[in-house]
Short mmCIF file of C-alpha atoms and ligand atoms in Angstrom, two decimals:
data_model
loop_
_atom_site.label_atom_id
_atom_site.label_comp_id
_atom_site.label_asym_id
_atom_site.label_seq_id
_atom_site.Cartn_x
_atom_site.Cartn_y
_atom_site.Cartn_z
CA MET A 1 117.10 97.29 108.43
CA GLU A 2 116.03 95.95 105.08
CA ASN A 3 117.11 92.35 105.26
CA ILE A 4 116.62 90.52 108.56
CA VAL A 5 116.95 86.90 109.66
CA VAL A 6 115.56 85.48 112.92
CA THR A 7 116.51 81.97 114.01
CA GLY A 8 114.09 80.33 116.42
CA GLY A 9 111.52 82.73 114.96
CA ALA A 10 108.59 80.34 115.52
CA GLY A 11 109.44 80.00 119.21
CA PHE A 12 108.34 82.20 122.09
CA ILE A 13 110.70 85.19 122.05
CA GLY A 14 111.66 84.75 118.39
CA SER A 15 108.06 85.08 117.17
CA ASN A 16 107.45 88.19 119.27
CA LEU A 17 110.67 89.63 117.85
CA THR A 18 109.74 88.70 114.28
CA LEU A 19 106.27 90.24 114.47
CA THR A 20 107.62 93.43 116.08
CA LEU A 21 110.29 93.74 113.40
CA GLN A 22 107.62 93.30 110.73
CA ARG A 23 105.55 96.12 112.28
CA ARG A 24 108.54 98.40 112.68
CA TYR A 25 110.14 97.71 109.28
CA PRO A 26 107.13 96.95 107.06
CA SER A 27 109.12 96.81 103.84
CA ALA A 28 111.97 94.68 105.21
CA ARG A 29 112.67 91.20 103.88
CA ILE A 30 112.35 89.01 106.98
CA THR A 31 113.33 85.34 107.07
CA VAL A 32 112.69 82.93 109.92
CA ILE A 33 114.76 79.76 110.33
CA ASP A 34 113.33 77.20 112.74
CA ASP A 35 113.20 73.42 112.90
CA PHE A 36 110.04 73.57 115.04
CA ARG A 37 111.39 71.30 117.78
CA SER A 38 109.90 73.62 120.42
CA ALA A 39 107.83 76.03 118.36
CA SER A 40 104.35 76.56 117.04
CA PHE A 41 103.22 77.81 113.67
CA LYS A 42 100.43 79.59 115.58
CA ASN A 43 103.00 82.01 116.97
CA LEU A 44 103.58 83.38 113.48
CA GLU A 45 99.98 84.24 112.61
CA GLY A 46 100.11 87.38 110.45
CA PHE A 47 103.75 86.92 109.43
CA ARG A 48 104.26 87.83 105.76
CA GLY A 49 107.90 86.76 105.37
CA ASP A 50 109.67 83.52 104.53
CA VAL A 51 109.93 80.54 106.90
CA ILE A 52 112.74 78.04 106.39
CA ALA A 53 112.08 74.84 108.31
CA ALA A 54 115.58 73.58 108.92
CA ASN A 55 117.94 72.47 111.63
CA LEU A 56 120.74 75.05 111.90
CA VAL A 57 123.23 72.32 112.72
CA ASP A 58 123.27 71.00 109.18
CA VAL A 59 121.39 73.46 106.98
CA ASP A 60 123.34 74.85 104.04
CA LEU A 61 122.98 78.51 105.04
CA GLY A 62 124.56 79.62 101.77
CA TYR A 63 121.72 78.04 99.80
CA TYR A 64 119.12 80.23 101.53
CA ILE A 65 120.92 83.31 102.86
CA ASP A 66 123.26 85.62 100.96
CA ALA A 67 125.40 86.76 103.90
CA SER A 68 126.45 89.98 102.14
CA GLU A 69 122.81 91.09 101.88
CA VAL A 70 121.82 90.72 105.54
CA ASP A 71 121.62 93.79 107.81
CA ALA A 72 120.64 92.06 111.04
CA PHE A 73 120.80 88.42 112.08
CA PHE A 74 119.10 87.49 115.36
CA HIS A 75 120.10 84.07 116.66
CA LEU A 76 117.55 82.84 119.19
CA ALA A 77 117.28 79.18 118.15
CA SER A 78 118.33 76.88 120.94
CA ILE A 79 117.28 73.84 122.87
CA THR A 80 115.50 75.64 125.70
CA ASP A 81 114.47 72.80 127.96
CA THR A 82 116.90 73.10 130.85
CA THR A 83 115.84 69.69 132.12
CA ASP A 84 117.21 68.04 128.97
CA HIS A 85 120.45 66.65 130.37
CA ASP A 86 121.69 65.05 127.15
CA GLN A 87 125.08 66.72 127.16
CA TYR A 88 126.00 65.72 123.62
CA ARG A 89 122.71 66.83 122.05
CA GLN A 90 122.58 70.16 123.89
CA THR A 91 126.20 71.04 123.23
CA HIS A 92 126.25 69.78 119.67
CA ASP A 93 123.02 71.41 118.53
CA ASN A 94 123.39 74.72 120.35
CA VAL A 95 127.08 75.30 119.78
CA GLU A 96 127.47 73.93 116.25
CA SER A 97 124.49 75.99 115.03
CA TRP A 98 126.20 79.14 116.26
CA ARG A 99 129.59 78.14 114.86
CA SER A 100 128.18 77.69 111.38
CA ILE A 101 126.37 81.06 111.57
CA LEU A 102 129.57 82.83 112.65
CA ASN A 103 131.50 81.15 109.84
CA HIS A 104 128.82 82.15 107.34
CA PHE A 105 128.97 85.82 108.36
CA ALA A 106 132.73 86.15 108.82
CA GLY A 107 133.84 89.38 107.17
CA GLU A 108 130.29 90.53 106.38
CA LYS A 109 128.48 93.72 107.42
CA ALA A 110 125.56 91.99 109.23
CA ALA A 111 124.92 92.95 112.85
CA LEU A 112 124.69 89.68 114.78
CA VAL A 113 122.74 89.43 118.03
CA TYR A 114 122.51 86.13 119.89
CA ALA A 115 120.56 84.96 122.92
CA SER A 116 122.53 83.96 125.97
CA SER A 117 121.01 83.46 129.40
CA ALA A 118 121.12 84.47 133.05
CA ALA A 119 121.52 80.73 133.64
CA THR A 120 125.21 81.29 132.88
CA TYR A 121 125.56 82.88 136.35
CA GLY A 122 124.66 79.63 138.08
CA ILE A 123 122.96 79.25 141.41
CA GLY A 124 124.64 81.94 143.50
CA GLY A 125 122.11 84.57 144.55
CA GLY A 126 122.13 88.34 144.39
CA ILE A 127 122.49 91.01 141.78
CA ASN A 128 123.97 89.58 138.59
CA HIS A 129 126.74 91.81 137.33
CA VAL A 130 127.71 91.09 133.76
CA ASP A 131 131.38 90.62 134.67
CA ALA A 132 130.67 88.05 137.40
CA PRO A 133 132.34 84.64 137.00
CA LEU A 134 130.11 82.25 135.08
CA ARG A 135 129.15 79.04 136.86
CA PRO A 136 126.72 77.13 134.64
CA ALA A 137 124.82 74.60 136.74
CA ASN A 138 123.36 72.61 133.84
CA VAL A 139 124.38 71.70 130.33
CA TYR A 140 121.96 74.23 128.80
CA ALA A 141 123.75 77.06 130.63
CA PHE A 142 127.10 75.52 129.68
CA THR A 143 126.17 75.78 125.99
CA LYS A 144 125.34 79.48 126.42
CA VAL A 145 128.81 80.05 127.89
CA GLN A 146 130.23 78.31 124.82
CA LEU A 147 128.21 80.64 122.56
CA GLU A 148 129.73 83.62 124.35
CA ASN A 149 133.24 82.14 124.11
CA LEU A 150 132.83 81.49 120.38
CA ALA A 151 131.53 85.02 119.80
CA ALA A 152 134.51 86.45 121.70
CA ARG A 153 136.89 84.48 119.51
CA TYR A 154 135.05 85.63 116.38
CA ALA A 155 135.17 89.28 117.54
CA ALA A 156 138.91 88.94 118.15
CA ASP A 157 139.49 87.39 114.73
CA PHE A 158 137.32 89.97 112.94
CA PRO A 159 137.54 93.16 115.04
CA SER A 160 135.38 95.28 112.73
CA GLN A 161 132.52 92.81 112.92
CA LYS A 162 129.30 93.38 114.72
CA VAL A 163 128.25 90.88 117.34
CA ILE A 164 126.47 91.28 120.68
CA GLY A 165 125.19 88.65 123.13
CA VAL A 166 122.18 89.30 125.35
CA ARG A 167 121.67 87.37 128.59
CA TYR A 168 117.94 87.08 129.04
CA PHE A 169 116.53 86.69 132.56
CA ASN A 170 113.11 85.08 133.29
CA VAL A 171 111.01 86.03 130.29
CA TYR A 172 107.20 85.77 130.23
CA GLY A 173 104.53 86.88 127.81
CA PRO A 174 102.40 85.95 124.79
CA ARG A 175 103.36 82.99 122.56
CA GLU A 176 105.02 80.79 125.20
CA THR A 177 102.12 78.30 125.39
CA HIS A 178 103.85 75.71 123.16
CA LYS A 179 106.75 75.41 125.60
CA GLY A 180 104.88 73.24 128.10
CA GLN A 181 106.86 72.68 131.29
CA PRO A 182 109.68 75.15 130.38
CA ALA A 183 107.14 78.00 129.96
CA SER A 184 107.32 80.77 132.55
CA MET A 185 106.17 80.40 136.14
CA ILE A 186 103.66 83.19 135.52
CA TYR A 187 102.06 81.19 132.72
CA HIS A 188 101.88 78.00 134.80
CA LEU A 189 100.50 79.64 137.94
CA ALA A 190 97.80 81.36 135.84
CA GLN A 191 96.79 77.97 134.37
CA GLN A 192 96.53 76.43 137.85
CA ILE A 193 94.33 79.28 139.06
CA ARG A 194 92.10 79.11 135.96
CA ALA A 195 91.69 75.36 136.48
CA GLY A 196 90.34 76.10 139.97
CA LYS A 197 93.43 74.72 141.71
CA SER A 198 95.64 76.32 144.33
CA PRO A 199 98.76 77.77 142.76
CA ARG A 200 101.78 75.77 143.95
CA ILE A 201 105.11 77.33 144.80
CA PHE A 202 108.14 76.38 146.88
CA LYS A 203 108.02 77.17 150.59
CA TYR A 204 107.42 80.03 151.39
CA GLY A 205 107.40 81.94 148.16
CA GLU A 206 110.02 84.48 149.14
CA GLN A 207 112.54 83.39 146.48
CA LYS A 208 113.10 86.23 144.02
CA ARG A 209 113.53 86.34 140.28
CA ASP A 210 114.05 89.02 137.69
CA PHE A 211 110.85 88.43 135.69
CA VAL A 212 110.96 90.40 132.45
CA TYR A 213 108.13 90.99 130.00
CA VAL A 214 108.80 89.78 126.47
CA ASP A 215 108.15 93.23 124.94
CA ASP A 216 111.10 94.63 126.90
CA ILE A 217 113.26 91.71 125.78
CA VAL A 218 112.29 92.32 122.15
CA GLU A 219 113.11 96.02 122.54
CA GLY A 220 116.54 95.29 124.03
CA THR A 221 117.31 92.70 121.37
CA ILE A 222 116.45 95.13 118.56
CA LEU A 223 118.52 97.87 120.22
CA ALA A 224 121.52 95.51 120.26
CA ALA A 225 121.26 95.35 116.45
CA THR A 226 120.33 98.95 115.65
CA LYS A 227 123.08 100.44 117.84
CA GLN A 228 125.64 98.34 115.97
CA ILE A 229 124.20 99.27 112.56
CA GLU A 230 124.16 102.98 113.44
CA GLY A 231 127.76 102.77 114.64
CA ALA A 232 126.52 103.85 118.08
CA PHE A 233 127.92 100.83 119.90
CA ASP A 234 131.45 101.32 121.24
CA ALA A 235 133.08 97.87 121.15
CA LYS A 236 136.32 99.31 122.59
CA LYS A 237 134.49 100.49 125.69
CA PHE A 238 132.49 97.26 126.03
CA PRO A 239 134.87 94.59 124.68
CA ARG A 240 132.92 91.76 126.33
CA ARG A 241 130.01 92.52 123.95
CA VAL A 242 127.60 90.68 126.27
CA PHE A 243 124.81 92.41 128.22
CA ASN A 244 122.09 91.57 130.71
CA LEU A 245 118.48 91.95 129.57
CA GLY A 246 116.03 91.83 132.42
CA SER A 247 113.64 94.05 134.33
CA GLY A 248 116.39 95.11 136.74
CA GLU A 249 114.13 94.20 139.65
CA ALA A 250 113.86 91.00 141.70
CA ARG A 251 110.31 90.09 142.74
CA PRO A 252 109.27 87.29 145.13
CA PHE A 253 107.16 84.39 143.85
CA ASN A 254 104.41 85.45 146.29
CA ASP A 255 103.97 88.70 144.34
CA ILE A 256 102.97 86.74 141.23
CA ILE A 257 100.08 85.12 143.09
CA THR A 258 98.93 88.49 144.44
CA ILE A 259 99.04 90.08 140.97
CA LEU A 260 97.36 87.09 139.29
CA ASN A 261 94.57 87.11 141.90
CA ALA A 262 93.99 90.79 141.16
CA THR A 263 94.19 90.28 137.37
CA LEU A 264 92.01 87.16 137.20
CA LYS A 265 89.66 88.46 139.90
CA THR A 266 90.20 85.41 142.07
CA ASP A 267 91.11 84.95 145.71
CA VAL A 268 92.97 81.64 145.73
CA LYS A 269 95.30 80.59 148.51
CA THR A 270 98.81 79.46 147.74
CA GLU A 271 99.88 75.87 148.37
CA TYR A 272 103.50 75.82 149.50
CA PHE A 273 105.60 72.69 149.05
CA ASP A 274 109.20 71.70 149.81
CA CYS A 275 111.71 72.64 147.15
CA PRO A 276 113.06 69.30 145.83
CA PHE A 277 116.39 70.79 144.75
CA PRO A 278 119.32 70.73 147.18
CA PHE A 279 120.52 74.03 145.69
CA TYR A 280 118.00 76.50 144.41
CA GLN A 281 118.79 79.99 143.19
CA PRO A 282 117.36 82.27 145.91
CA HIS A 283 117.57 85.50 143.93
CA THR A 284 118.28 86.69 140.39
CA GLU A 285 118.43 90.34 139.41
CA ALA A 286 119.88 91.85 136.27
CA ASP A 287 122.36 94.62 136.79
CA LEU A 288 121.50 96.84 133.83
CA LYS A 289 124.10 99.60 134.18
CA GLU A 290 126.29 98.39 131.29
CA THR A 291 123.30 97.52 129.14
CA THR A 292 121.86 101.01 129.47
CA ALA A 293 125.24 102.65 128.88
CA ALA A 294 126.09 100.49 125.85
CA ILE A 295 122.81 100.15 123.96
CA GLY A 296 120.40 102.51 125.74
CA TYR A 297 118.14 99.74 127.06
CA LYS A 298 115.65 100.64 129.77
CA PRO A 299 112.79 98.28 130.61
CA SER A 300 109.29 99.78 130.47
CA PHE A 301 107.23 97.07 132.18
CA THR A 302 106.83 96.30 135.87
CA LEU A 303 105.60 92.85 136.91
CA GLU A 304 102.14 94.41 137.39
CA SER A 305 101.98 96.09 133.96
CA GLY A 306 103.58 93.10 132.20
CA ILE A 307 101.04 90.62 133.60
CA ALA A 308 98.21 93.07 132.78
CA ASP A 309 99.41 93.33 129.18
CA TYR A 310 99.86 89.55 128.92
CA PHE A 311 96.29 89.05 130.17
CA LYS A 312 94.95 91.63 127.70
CA SER A 313 96.69 89.81 124.82
CA GLY A 314 94.47 86.75 125.34
CA TRP A 315 97.49 84.42 125.52
CA LEU A 316 97.69 84.10 129.32
CA VAL A 317 94.34 82.44 129.73
CA PRO A 318 92.07 81.31 126.91
CA ALA A 319 88.93 83.44 126.52
N1 NAD B 1 112.40 82.27 127.79
C1 NAD B 1 113.33 82.62 128.66
O1 NAD B 1 113.04 82.93 129.83
C2 NAD B 1 114.79 82.65 128.25
C3 NAD B 1 115.74 82.97 129.23
C4 NAD B 1 117.09 83.00 128.86
C5 NAD B 1 117.47 82.75 127.55
N2 NAD B 1 116.53 82.41 126.63
C6 NAD B 1 116.98 82.15 125.25
O2 NAD B 1 116.15 82.84 124.34
C7 NAD B 1 116.04 82.10 123.12
C8 NAD B 1 114.58 81.89 122.78
O3 NAD B 1 113.99 81.10 123.82
P1 NAD B 1 112.44 80.87 123.92
O4 NAD B 1 112.05 81.03 125.34
O5 NAD B 1 111.75 81.66 122.88
O6 NAD B 1 112.33 79.31 123.63
P2 NAD B 1 111.60 78.47 122.47
O7 NAD B 1 111.89 77.06 122.79
O8 NAD B 1 110.19 78.89 122.35
O9 NAD B 1 112.39 78.94 121.18
C9 NAD B 1 113.56 78.29 120.69
C10 NAD B 1 113.34 78.07 119.20
O10 NAD B 1 114.50 77.52 118.59
C11 NAD B 1 114.12 76.48 117.69
N3 NAD B 1 115.30 75.63 117.55
C12 NAD B 1 115.95 74.96 118.55
N4 NAD B 1 117.04 74.35 118.07
C13 NAD B 1 117.07 74.62 116.73
C14 NAD B 1 117.96 74.26 115.66
N5 NAD B 1 119.05 73.50 115.90
N6 NAD B 1 117.69 74.69 114.42
C15 NAD B 1 116.60 75.45 114.17
N7 NAD B 1 115.72 75.83 115.14
C16 NAD B 1 115.96 75.41 116.39
C17 NAD B 1 112.91 75.86 118.34
O11 NAD B 1 112.11 75.13 117.47
C18 NAD B 1 112.21 77.10 118.90
O12 NAD B 1 111.37 77.69 117.93
C19 NAD B 1 116.82 80.81 123.35
O13 NAD B 1 118.11 80.97 122.82
C20 NAD B 1 116.86 80.69 124.85
O14 NAD B 1 117.95 79.93 125.29
C21 NAD B 1 115.20 82.36 126.94
#
């Protein structure tokens, strides 16, 4: 990969991806596009490439990016606050950004990878198979379904083109601080413990999520591009071109408190409170069979080793 673009590259996952790509491809030309609506320049400390501060909805991509020159285009930019219920803003900004990217790259060699979400599965519990019916429960998830639909149409119109969607599960790790409330549960519980408070979770902490460390997500996202570039992705065998990226394991909320107590050397007791939501997802778990078969993704971090690495990075709790 010599010419790479990352949208949302100043955000949480995008900045981790950008910095990993820079380490792995030191001579590559890397460009970040971000309008900084939920980002921080601090995430890009050490980045040597170009940053275009622009809203993808109306930026003239042709002015900045020669589509024929790009090897890999990672589209992670999105409104990520799931509590933003402005249906027009979410749908307009998320979907129109993607439409203009797809139009810009139509007929080009670039391998496109875009971020979808496990939120597309909705609130039903259990193991999330990639071919399960999608039941978005909020407008954010609805926009991700639209991204997938648009990509499917694009793949049908341009069969030789490279495009893969990755449904991220619950991602945690360095460089999520700027997100505030939408940051991971692991981040928030660690802040409560550090502030000397009891960590608060819904009664009685047995709800399970597929928590996945950002390094694994970055790895899977890069694989989705490299496998396409190497011609090692079989689009005929996997015509959906959408894959789960998670840890493949569901862990109860209570486990986070146990691991944080061990990591932070504390012994705090959990405060349980009533879940205010009439429907709350009891269990998410990425089924990774297709992902492994199609792009060779295998997560390397457990919840224990992910939280340990996050702590070591200095981003989980300030020194
Ligand atoms: N963090 C998770 O657990 C998770 C789970 C599922 C899916 N995702 C997806 O992964 C991607 C990255 O999420 P994140 O957690 O890093 O969130 P984030 O909010 O930190 O990153 C999103 C980035 O996109 C930028 N952005 C938003 N709209 C834009 C626009 N119209 N033009 C230009 N830039 C724009 C923001 O400024 C921000 O830098 C998103 O697509 C998100 O939906 C994340």
